[in-house]
Amino acid sequence: SRTLLPLFLRLTGVCFALAGIESALTSFLPIYLTAKGVNLWTAGASLSLLQVGGIAGSILAGPFSDRFGRKSVLLSIVVILPMLMWLFILSHGIFLILLLIVLGTFLSGSRPVLLAIVHDTNSEYPAYVNGTYMMISFVVNSLMVLVLGMLSDKIGLEQTYSIAAALSLGAVPCVLLLPGKISIPPFITK
């Protein structure tokens, strides 16, 4: 439906902006970490740590978005995520590994909130809206893996990770354009 086109374009923007970090961390993480001097066993286990954080993010993001508003929670995620990615790029040692859990929490926390925004459209065709969002997410993430792979072959993983972090800032204006209002939690205003 044409009335949903603006929503789909904004969701595509959010997915595209976050796909760089997601693809960099899920597809190239062990290679990146071994290049930074992390031993092979720890680099291999790092993806599991990222996913443990992802479990927490998936579980926590839904209730937070119900309580504080979908747009507010998503905006918090897309503002904090680039900062965490930059910290990750600049970090070494055990802090690098611990940061993966936090990164996973915020990265995976965006998905249930985006899906809730999609379900809040109250469309006559919820399966169509959900399927379109899932297709956008799948296509954008699949293409981003290819782009980051080619980019890392040309300029290296360190610079590619930096570009992914910078690209994620593009999610902020897209989230601001999504339907809904931004609310400030009461514990912040007191």
JSON list of C-alpha atoms in Angstrom, two decimals:
[
{"chain": "A", "resi": 1, "resn": "SER", "atom": "CA", "xyz": [0.00, 0.00, 0.00]},
{"chain": "A", "resi": 2, "resn": "ARG", "atom": "CA", "xyz": [1.23, 3.48, -0.84]},
{"chain": "A", "resi": 3, "resn": "THR", "atom": "CA", "xyz": [0.38, 4.79, 2.61]},
{"chain": "A", "resi": 4, "resn": "LEU", "atom": "CA", "xyz": [3.03, 2.48, 4.06]},
{"chain": "A", "resi": 5, "resn": "LEU", "atom": "CA", "xyz": [5.78, 3.53, 1.61]},
{"chain": "A", "resi": 6, "resn": "PRO", "atom": "CA", "xyz": [7.19, 6.29, 3.88]},
{"chain": "A", "resi": 7, "resn": "LEU", "atom": "CA", "xyz": [7.38, 3.80, 6.77]},
{"chain": "A", "resi": 8, "resn": "PHE", "atom": "CA", "xyz": [9.16, 1.23, 4.61]},
{"chain": "A", "resi": 9, "resn": "LEU", "atom": "CA", "xyz": [11.66, 3.84, 3.36]},
{"chain": "A", "resi": 10, "resn": "ARG", "atom": "CA", "xyz": [12.46, 4.91, 6.92]},
{"chain": "A", "resi": 11, "resn": "LEU", "atom": "CA", "xyz": [12.78, 1.30, 8.05]},
{"chain": "A", "resi": 12, "resn": "THR", "atom": "CA", "xyz": [15.12, 0.67, 5.10]},
{"chain": "A", "resi": 13, "resn": "GLY", "atom": "CA", "xyz": [17.24, 3.61, 6.26]},
{"chain": "A", "resi": 14, "resn": "VAL", "atom": "CA", "xyz": [17.46, 2.26, 9.81]},
{"chain": "A", "resi": 15, "resn": "CYS", "atom": "CA", "xyz": [18.23, -1.27, 8.57]},
{"chain": "A", "resi": 16, "resn": "PHE", "atom": "CA", "xyz": [20.88, 0.02, 6.16]},
{"chain": "A", "resi": 17, "resn": "ALA", "atom": "CA", "xyz": [22.57, 2.17, 8.78]},
{"chain": "A", "resi": 18, "resn": "LEU", "atom": "CA", "xyz": [22.69, -0.61, 11.37]},
{"chain": "A", "resi": 19, "resn": "ALA", "atom": "CA", "xyz": [23.56, -3.36, 8.87]},
{"chain": "A", "resi": 20, "resn": "GLY", "atom": "CA", "xyz": [27.18, -2.19, 8.72]},
{"chain": "A", "resi": 21, "resn": "ILE", "atom": "CA", "xyz": [27.79, -2.85, 12.40]},
{"chain": "A", "resi": 22, "resn": "GLU", "atom": "CA", "xyz": [25.74, -6.04, 12.37]},
{"chain": "A", "resi": 23, "resn": "SER", "atom": "CA", "xyz": [27.53, -7.46, 9.33]},
{"chain": "A", "resi": 24, "resn": "ALA", "atom": "CA", "xyz": [30.96, -6.42, 10.58]},
{"chain": "A", "resi": 25, "resn": "LEU", "atom": "CA", "xyz": [30.41, -8.03, 13.96]},
{"chain": "A", "resi": 26, "resn": "THR", "atom": "CA", "xyz": [28.66, -11.22, 12.87]},
{"chain": "A", "resi": 27, "resn": "SER", "atom": "CA", "xyz": [30.57, -12.03, 9.69]},
{"chain": "A", "resi": 28, "resn": "PHE", "atom": "CA", "xyz": [34.10, -10.74, 10.25]},
{"chain": "A", "resi": 29, "resn": "LEU", "atom": "CA", "xyz": [34.55, -10.66, 14.03]},
{"chain": "A", "resi": 30, "resn": "PRO", "atom": "CA", "xyz": [37.00, -13.58, 14.54]},
{"chain": "A", "resi": 31, "resn": "ILE", "atom": "CA", "xyz": [39.19, -12.35, 11.67]},
{"chain": "A", "resi": 32, "resn": "TYR", "atom": "CA", "xyz": [39.13, -8.80, 13.02]},
{"chain": "A", "resi": 33, "resn": "LEU", "atom": "CA", "xyz": [40.05, -9.91, 16.52]},
{"chain": "A", "resi": 34, "resn": "THR", "atom": "CA", "xyz": [42.93, -12.15, 15.42]},
{"chain": "A", "resi": 35, "resn": "ALA", "atom": "CA", "xyz": [44.27, -9.21, 13.40]},
{"chain": "A", "resi": 36, "resn": "LYS", "atom": "CA", "xyz": [44.16, -7.17, 16.65]},
{"chain": "A", "resi": 37, "resn": "GLY", "atom": "CA", "xyz": [46.26, -9.82, 18.39]},
{"chain": "A", "resi": 38, "resn": "VAL", "atom": "CA", "xyz": [43.53, -11.77, 20.19]},
{"chain": "A", "resi": 39, "resn": "ASN", "atom": "CA", "xyz": [44.29, -15.50, 20.31]},
{"chain": "A", "resi": 40, "resn": "LEU", "atom": "CA", "xyz": [42.36, -17.75, 17.94]},
{"chain": "A", "resi": 41, "resn": "TRP", "atom": "CA", "xyz": [40.33, -19.52, 20.65]},
{"chain": "A", "resi": 42, "resn": "THR", "atom": "CA", "xyz": [39.13, -16.26, 22.18]},
{"chain": "A", "resi": 43, "resn": "ALA", "atom": "CA", "xyz": [38.40, -14.79, 18.74]},
{"chain": "A", "resi": 44, "resn": "GLY", "atom": "CA", "xyz": [36.29, -17.84, 17.92]},
{"chain": "A", "resi": 45, "resn": "ALA", "atom": "CA", "xyz": [34.41, -17.61, 21.21]},
{"chain": "A", "resi": 46, "resn": "SER", "atom": "CA", "xyz": [33.80, -13.88, 20.72]},
{"chain": "A", "resi": 47, "resn": "LEU", "atom": "CA", "xyz": [30.85, -14.46, 18.43]},
{"chain": "A", "resi": 48, "resn": "SER", "atom": "CA", "xyz": [29.20, -16.49, 21.18]},
{"chain": "A", "resi": 49, "resn": "LEU", "atom": "CA", "xyz": [29.71, -13.60, 23.60]},
{"chain": "A", "resi": 50, "resn": "LEU", "atom": "CA", "xyz": [28.14, -11.22, 21.08]},
{"chain": "A", "resi": 51, "resn": "GLN", "atom": "CA", "xyz": [25.16, -13.57, 20.79]},
{"chain": "A", "resi": 52, "resn": "VAL", "atom": "CA", "xyz": [24.82, -13.85, 24.60]},
{"chain": "A", "resi": 53, "resn": "GLY", "atom": "CA", "xyz": [24.47, -10.08, 24.67]},
{"chain": "A", "resi": 54, "resn": "GLY", "atom": "CA", "xyz": [22.00, -10.40, 21.80]},
{"chain": "A", "resi": 55, "resn": "ILE", "atom": "CA", "xyz": [19.81, -12.69, 23.87]},
{"chain": "A", "resi": 56, "resn": "ALA", "atom": "CA", "xyz": [19.70, -10.09, 26.63]},
{"chain": "A", "resi": 57, "resn": "GLY", "atom": "CA", "xyz": [18.96, -7.31, 24.16]},
{"chain": "A", "resi": 58, "resn": "SER", "atom": "CA", "xyz": [16.14, -9.23, 22.51]},
{"chain": "A", "resi": 59, "resn": "ILE", "atom": "CA", "xyz": [14.54, -9.99, 25.87]},
{"chain": "A", "resi": 60, "resn": "LEU", "atom": "CA", "xyz": [14.96, -6.51, 27.40]},
{"chain": "A", "resi": 61, "resn": "ALA", "atom": "CA", "xyz": [14.17, -4.26, 24.44]},
{"chain": "A", "resi": 62, "resn": "GLY", "atom": "CA", "xyz": [10.52, -5.28, 24.12]},
{"chain": "A", "resi": 63, "resn": "PRO", "atom": "CA", "xyz": [9.49, -4.47, 27.70]},
{"chain": "A", "resi": 64, "resn": "PHE", "atom": "CA", "xyz": [11.53, -1.25, 27.61]},
{"chain": "A", "resi": 65, "resn": "SER", "atom": "CA", "xyz": [9.78, -0.17, 24.40]},
{"chain": "A", "resi": 66, "resn": "ASP", "atom": "CA", "xyz": [6.40, -0.99, 25.94]},
{"chain": "A", "resi": 67, "resn": "ARG", "atom": "CA", "xyz": [7.20, 1.13, 28.97]},
{"chain": "A", "resi": 68, "resn": "PHE", "atom": "CA", "xyz": [9.14, 4.07, 27.51]},
{"chain": "A", "resi": 69, "resn": "GLY", "atom": "CA", "xyz": [7.89, 4.11, 23.92]},
{"chain": "A", "resi": 70, "resn": "ARG", "atom": "CA", "xyz": [9.19, 2.39, 20.81]},
{"chain": "A", "resi": 71, "resn": "LYS", "atom": "CA", "xyz": [10.70, 5.48, 19.22]},
{"chain": "A", "resi": 72, "resn": "SER", "atom": "CA", "xyz": [12.44, 6.56, 22.45]},
{"chain": "A", "resi": 73, "resn": "VAL", "atom": "CA", "xyz": [14.02, 3.15, 23.00]},
{"chain": "A", "resi": 74, "resn": "LEU", "atom": "CA", "xyz": [15.04, 2.80, 19.35]},
{"chain": "A", "resi": 75, "resn": "LEU", "atom": "CA", "xyz": [16.54, 6.29, 19.37]},
{"chain": "A", "resi": 76, "resn": "SER", "atom": "CA", "xyz": [18.53, 5.43, 22.50]},
{"chain": "A", "resi": 77, "resn": "ILE", "atom": "CA", "xyz": [19.82, 2.28, 20.83]},
{"chain": "A", "resi": 78, "resn": "VAL", "atom": "CA", "xyz": [20.89, 4.01, 17.60]},
{"chain": "A", "resi": 79, "resn": "VAL", "atom": "CA", "xyz": [22.63, 6.81, 19.51]},
{"chain": "A", "resi": 80, "resn": "ILE", "atom": "CA", "xyz": [24.50, 4.50, 21.90]},
{"chain": "A", "resi": 81, "resn": "LEU", "atom": "CA", "xyz": [25.40, 1.81, 19.34]},
{"chain": "A", "resi": 82, "resn": "PRO", "atom": "CA", "xyz": [27.89, 3.91, 17.29]},
{"chain": "A", "resi": 83, "resn": "MET", "atom": "CA", "xyz": [29.61, 5.01, 20.51]},
{"chain": "A", "resi": 84, "resn": "LEU", "atom": "CA", "xyz": [29.94, 1.39, 21.62]},
{"chain": "A", "resi": 85, "resn": "MET", "atom": "CA", "xyz": [31.31, 0.42, 18.21]},
{"chain": "A", "resi": 86, "resn": "TRP", "atom": "CA", "xyz": [33.94, 3.19, 18.38]},
{"chain": "A", "resi": 87, "resn": "LEU", "atom": "CA", "xyz": [34.88, 2.05, 21.89]},
{"chain": "A", "resi": 88, "resn": "PHE", "atom": "CA", "xyz": [35.18, -1.49, 20.57]},
{"chain": "A", "resi": 89, "resn": "ILE", "atom": "CA", "xyz": [37.44, -0.38, 17.70]},
{"chain": "A", "resi": 90, "resn": "LEU", "atom": "CA", "xyz": [39.70, 1.57, 20.07]},
{"chain": "A", "resi": 91, "resn": "SER", "atom": "CA", "xyz": [39.82, -1.08, 22.82]},
{"chain": "A", "resi": 92, "resn": "HIS", "atom": "CA", "xyz": [42.27, -3.89, 23.54]},
{"chain": "A", "resi": 93, "resn": "GLY", "atom": "CA", "xyz": [42.49, -6.81, 25.91]},
{"chain": "A", "resi": 94, "resn": "ILE", "atom": "CA", "xyz": [39.72, -8.06, 28.16]},
{"chain": "A", "resi": 95, "resn": "PHE", "atom": "CA", "xyz": [37.73, -4.83, 27.80]},
{"chain": "A", "resi": 96, "resn": "LEU", "atom": "CA", "xyz": [37.37, -5.64, 24.10]},
{"chain": "A", "resi": 97, "resn": "ILE", "atom": "CA", "xyz": [35.78, -8.99, 24.90]},
{"chain": "A", "resi": 98, "resn": "LEU", "atom": "CA", "xyz": [33.48, -7.61, 27.62]},
{"chain": "A", "resi": 99, "resn": "LEU", "atom": "CA", "xyz": [32.36, -4.84, 25.29]},
{"chain": "A", "resi": 100, "resn": "LEU", "atom": "CA", "xyz": [31.11, -7.48, 22.86]},
{"chain": "A", "resi": 101, "resn": "ILE", "atom": "CA", "xyz": [28.37, -8.49, 25.28]},
{"chain": "A", "resi": 102, "resn": "VAL", "atom": "CA", "xyz": [27.18, -4.89, 25.60]},
{"chain": "A", "resi": 103, "resn": "LEU", "atom": "CA", "xyz": [27.40, -4.38, 21.83]},
{"chain": "A", "resi": 104, "resn": "GLY", "atom": "CA", "xyz": [25.34, -7.53, 21.28]},
{"chain": "A", "resi": 105, "resn": "THR", "atom": "CA", "xyz": [22.72, -6.29, 23.72]},
{"chain": "A", "resi": 106, "resn": "PHE", "atom": "CA", "xyz": [22.21, -3.00, 21.90]},
{"chain": "A", "resi": 107, "resn": "LEU", "atom": "CA", "xyz": [22.55, -4.44, 18.40]},
{"chain": "A", "resi": 108, "resn": "SER", "atom": "CA", "xyz": [19.97, -7.17, 18.92]},
{"chain": "A", "resi": 109, "resn": "GLY", "atom": "CA", "xyz": [17.75, -4.86, 20.94]},
{"chain": "A", "resi": 110, "resn": "SER", "atom": "CA", "xyz": [16.90, -2.89, 17.82]},
{"chain": "A", "resi": 111, "resn": "ARG", "atom": "CA", "xyz": [15.18, -5.81, 16.06]},
{"chain": "A", "resi": 112, "resn": "PRO", "atom": "CA", "xyz": [12.23, -6.41, 18.41]},
{"chain": "A", "resi": 113, "resn": "VAL", "atom": "CA", "xyz": [11.61, -2.66, 18.65]},
{"chain": "A", "resi": 114, "resn": "LEU", "atom": "CA", "xyz": [11.59, -2.29, 14.86]},
{"chain": "A", "resi": 115, "resn": "LEU", "atom": "CA", "xyz": [9.27, -5.27, 14.60]},
{"chain": "A", "resi": 116, "resn": "ALA", "atom": "CA", "xyz": [6.94, -3.75, 17.22]},
{"chain": "A", "resi": 117, "resn": "ILE", "atom": "CA", "xyz": [6.87, -0.50, 15.21]},
{"chain": "A", "resi": 118, "resn": "VAL", "atom": "CA", "xyz": [5.92, -2.53, 12.14]},
{"chain": "A", "resi": 119, "resn": "HIS", "atom": "CA", "xyz": [3.15, -4.30, 14.07]},
{"chain": "A", "resi": 120, "resn": "ASP", "atom": "CA", "xyz": [1.87, -0.98, 15.43]},
{"chain": "A", "resi": 121, "resn": "THR", "atom": "CA", "xyz": [0.90, 0.16, 11.92]},
{"chain": "A", "resi": 122, "resn": "ASN", "atom": "CA", "xyz": [-2.60, -1.31, 12.37]},
{"chain": "A", "resi": 123, "resn": "SER", "atom": "CA", "xyz": [-2.65, -2.21, 8.70]},
{"chain": "A", "resi": 124, "resn": "GLU", "atom": "CA", "xyz": [-5.42, -4.32, 7.23]},
{"chain": "A", "resi": 125, "resn": "TYR", "atom": "CA", "xyz": [-2.66, -6.62, 5.99]},
{"chain": "A", "resi": 126, "resn": "PRO", "atom": "CA", "xyz": [-0.31, -7.28, 8.92]},
{"chain": "A", "resi": 127, "resn": "ALA", "atom": "CA", "xyz": [1.32, -10.28, 7.23]},
{"chain": "A", "resi": 128, "resn": "TYR", "atom": "CA", "xyz": [2.16, -8.11, 4.22]},
{"chain": "A", "resi": 129, "resn": "VAL", "atom": "CA", "xyz": [3.66, -5.36, 6.38]},
{"chain": "A", "resi": 130, "resn": "ASN", "atom": "CA", "xyz": [5.64, -7.86, 8.47]},
{"chain": "A", "resi": 131, "resn": "GLY", "atom": "CA", "xyz": [6.84, -9.76, 5.40]},
{"chain": "A", "resi": 132, "resn": "THR", "atom": "CA", "xyz": [7.92, -6.57, 3.67]},
{"chain": "A", "resi": 133, "resn": "TYR", "atom": "CA", "xyz": [9.91, -5.47, 6.72]},
{"chain": "A", "resi": 134, "resn": "MET", "atom": "CA", "xyz": [11.55, -8.90, 7.01]},
{"chain": "A", "resi": 135, "resn": "MET", "atom": "CA", "xyz": [12.43, -8.82, 3.29]},
{"chain": "A", "resi": 136, "resn": "ILE", "atom": "CA", "xyz": [13.95, -5.34, 3.63]},
{"chain": "A", "resi": 137, "resn": "SER", "atom": "CA", "xyz": [16.00, -6.47, 6.62]},
{"chain": "A", "resi": 138, "resn": "PHE", "atom": "CA", "xyz": [17.21, -9.66, 4.92]},
{"chain": "A", "resi": 139, "resn": "VAL", "atom": "CA", "xyz": [18.14, -8.01, 1.61]},
{"chain": "A", "resi": 140, "resn": "VAL", "atom": "CA", "xyz": [19.90, -5.04, 3.23]},
{"chain": "A", "resi": 141, "resn": "ASN", "atom": "CA", "xyz": [21.91, -7.24, 5.63]},
{"chain": "A", "resi": 142, "resn": "SER", "atom": "CA", "xyz": [22.84, -9.70, 2.86]},
{"chain": "A", "resi": 143, "resn": "LEU", "atom": "CA", "xyz": [24.07, -6.94, 0.57]},
{"chain": "A", "resi": 144, "resn": "MET", "atom": "CA", "xyz": [25.95, -5.25, 3.41]},
{"chain": "A", "resi": 145, "resn": "VAL", "atom": "CA", "xyz": [27.99, -8.41, 4.08]},
{"chain": "A", "resi": 146, "resn": "LEU", "atom": "CA", "xyz": [29.13, -8.40, 0.46]},
{"chain": "A", "resi": 147, "resn": "VAL", "atom": "CA", "xyz": [29.92, -4.67, 0.50]},
{"chain": "A", "resi": 148, "resn": "LEU", "atom": "CA", "xyz": [31.89, -4.91, 3.76]},
{"chain": "A", "resi": 149, "resn": "GLY", "atom": "CA", "xyz": [33.77, -7.95, 2.49]},
{"chain": "A", "resi": 150, "resn": "MET", "atom": "CA", "xyz": [34.82, -6.14, -0.68]},
{"chain": "A", "resi": 151, "resn": "LEU", "atom": "CA", "xyz": [35.63, -3.00, 1.29]},
{"chain": "A", "resi": 152, "resn": "SER", "atom": "CA", "xyz": [37.77, -4.88, 3.81]},
{"chain": "A", "resi": 153, "resn": "ASP", "atom": "CA", "xyz": [39.69, -6.51, 0.96]},
{"chain": "A", "resi": 154, "resn": "LYS", "atom": "CA", "xyz": [40.47, -3.05, -0.42]},
{"chain": "A", "resi": 155, "resn": "ILE", "atom": "CA", "xyz": [41.18, -1.01, 2.73]},
{"chain": "A", "resi": 156, "resn": "GLY", "atom": "CA", "xyz": [41.41, -3.51, 5.60]},
{"chain": "A", "resi": 157, "resn": "LEU", "atom": "CA", "xyz": [39.11, -4.51, 8.43]},
{"chain": "A", "resi": 158, "resn": "GLU", "atom": "CA", "xyz": [40.12, -1.72, 10.80]},
{"chain": "A", "resi": 159, "resn": "GLN", "atom": "CA", "xyz": [39.00, 1.00, 8.37]},
{"chain": "A", "resi": 160, "resn": "THR", "atom": "CA", "xyz": [35.94, -1.03, 7.36]},
{"chain": "A", "resi": 161, "resn": "TYR", "atom": "CA", "xyz": [34.85, -1.28, 11.00]},
{"chain": "A", "resi": 162, "resn": "SER", "atom": "CA", "xyz": [35.32, 2.48, 11.32]},
{"chain": "A", "resi": 163, "resn": "ILE", "atom": "CA", "xyz": [33.16, 3.09, 8.24]},
{"chain": "A", "resi": 164, "resn": "ALA", "atom": "CA", "xyz": [30.48, 0.75, 9.65]},
{"chain": "A", "resi": 165, "resn": "ALA", "atom": "CA", "xyz": [30.47, 2.74, 12.90]},
{"chain": "A", "resi": 166, "resn": "ALA", "atom": "CA", "xyz": [30.19, 6.05, 11.02]},
{"chain": "A", "resi": 167, "resn": "LEU", "atom": "CA", "xyz": [27.46, 4.68, 8.75]},
{"chain": "A", "resi": 168, "resn": "SER", "atom": "CA", "xyz": [25.37, 3.68, 11.77]},
{"chain": "A", "resi": 169, "resn": "LEU", "atom": "CA", "xyz": [24.92, 7.35, 12.65]},
{"chain": "A", "resi": 170, "resn": "GLY", "atom": "CA", "xyz": [22.57, 7.52, 9.67]},
{"chain": "A", "resi": 171, "resn": "ALA", "atom": "CA", "xyz": [19.99, 5.58, 11.69]},
{"chain": "A", "resi": 172, "resn": "VAL", "atom": "CA", "xyz": [19.36, 8.60, 13.95]},
{"chain": "A", "resi": 173, "resn": "PRO", "atom": "CA", "xyz": [17.51, 10.80, 11.40]},
{"chain": "A", "resi": 174, "resn": "CYS", "atom": "CA", "xyz": [15.62, 7.75, 10.10]},
{"chain": "A", "resi": 175, "resn": "VAL", "atom": "CA", "xyz": [14.40, 6.90, 13.60]},
{"chain": "A", "resi": 176, "resn": "LEU", "atom": "CA", "xyz": [13.38, 10.51, 14.19]},
{"chain": "A", "resi": 177, "resn": "LEU", "atom": "CA", "xyz": [11.19, 10.27, 11.06]},
{"chain": "A", "resi": 178, "resn": "LEU", "atom": "CA", "xyz": [9.45, 7.08, 12.23]},
{"chain": "A", "resi": 179, "resn": "PRO", "atom": "CA", "xyz": [5.90, 7.36, 13.58]},
{"chain": "A", "resi": 180, "resn": "GLY", "atom": "CA", "xyz": [5.46, 7.86, 17.29]},
{"chain": "A", "resi": 181, "resn": "LYS", "atom": "CA", "xyz": [6.63, 10.35, 19.85]},
{"chain": "A", "resi": 182, "resn": "ILE", "atom": "CA", "xyz": [9.80, 10.56, 21.85]},
{"chain": "A", "resi": 183, "resn": "SER", "atom": "CA", "xyz": [9.25, 10.50, 25.58]},
{"chain": "A", "resi": 184, "resn": "ILE", "atom": "CA", "xyz": [11.75, 11.14, 28.32]},
{"chain": "A", "resi": 185, "resn": "PRO", "atom": "CA", "xyz": [11.53, 8.58, 31.11]},
{"chain": "A", "resi": 186, "resn": "PRO", "atom": "CA", "xyz": [10.42, 10.06, 34.45]},
{"chain": "A", "resi": 187, "resn": "PHE", "atom": "CA", "xyz": [13.58, 8.90, 36.26]},
{"chain": "A", "resi": 188, "resn": "ILE", "atom": "CA", "xyz": [15.66, 11.18, 34.00]},
{"chain": "A", "resi": 189, "resn": "THR", "atom": "CA", "xyz": [13.54, 14.30, 34.52]},
{"chain": "A", "resi": 190, "resn": "LYS", "atom": "CA", "xyz": [13.50, 14.06, 38.35]}
]
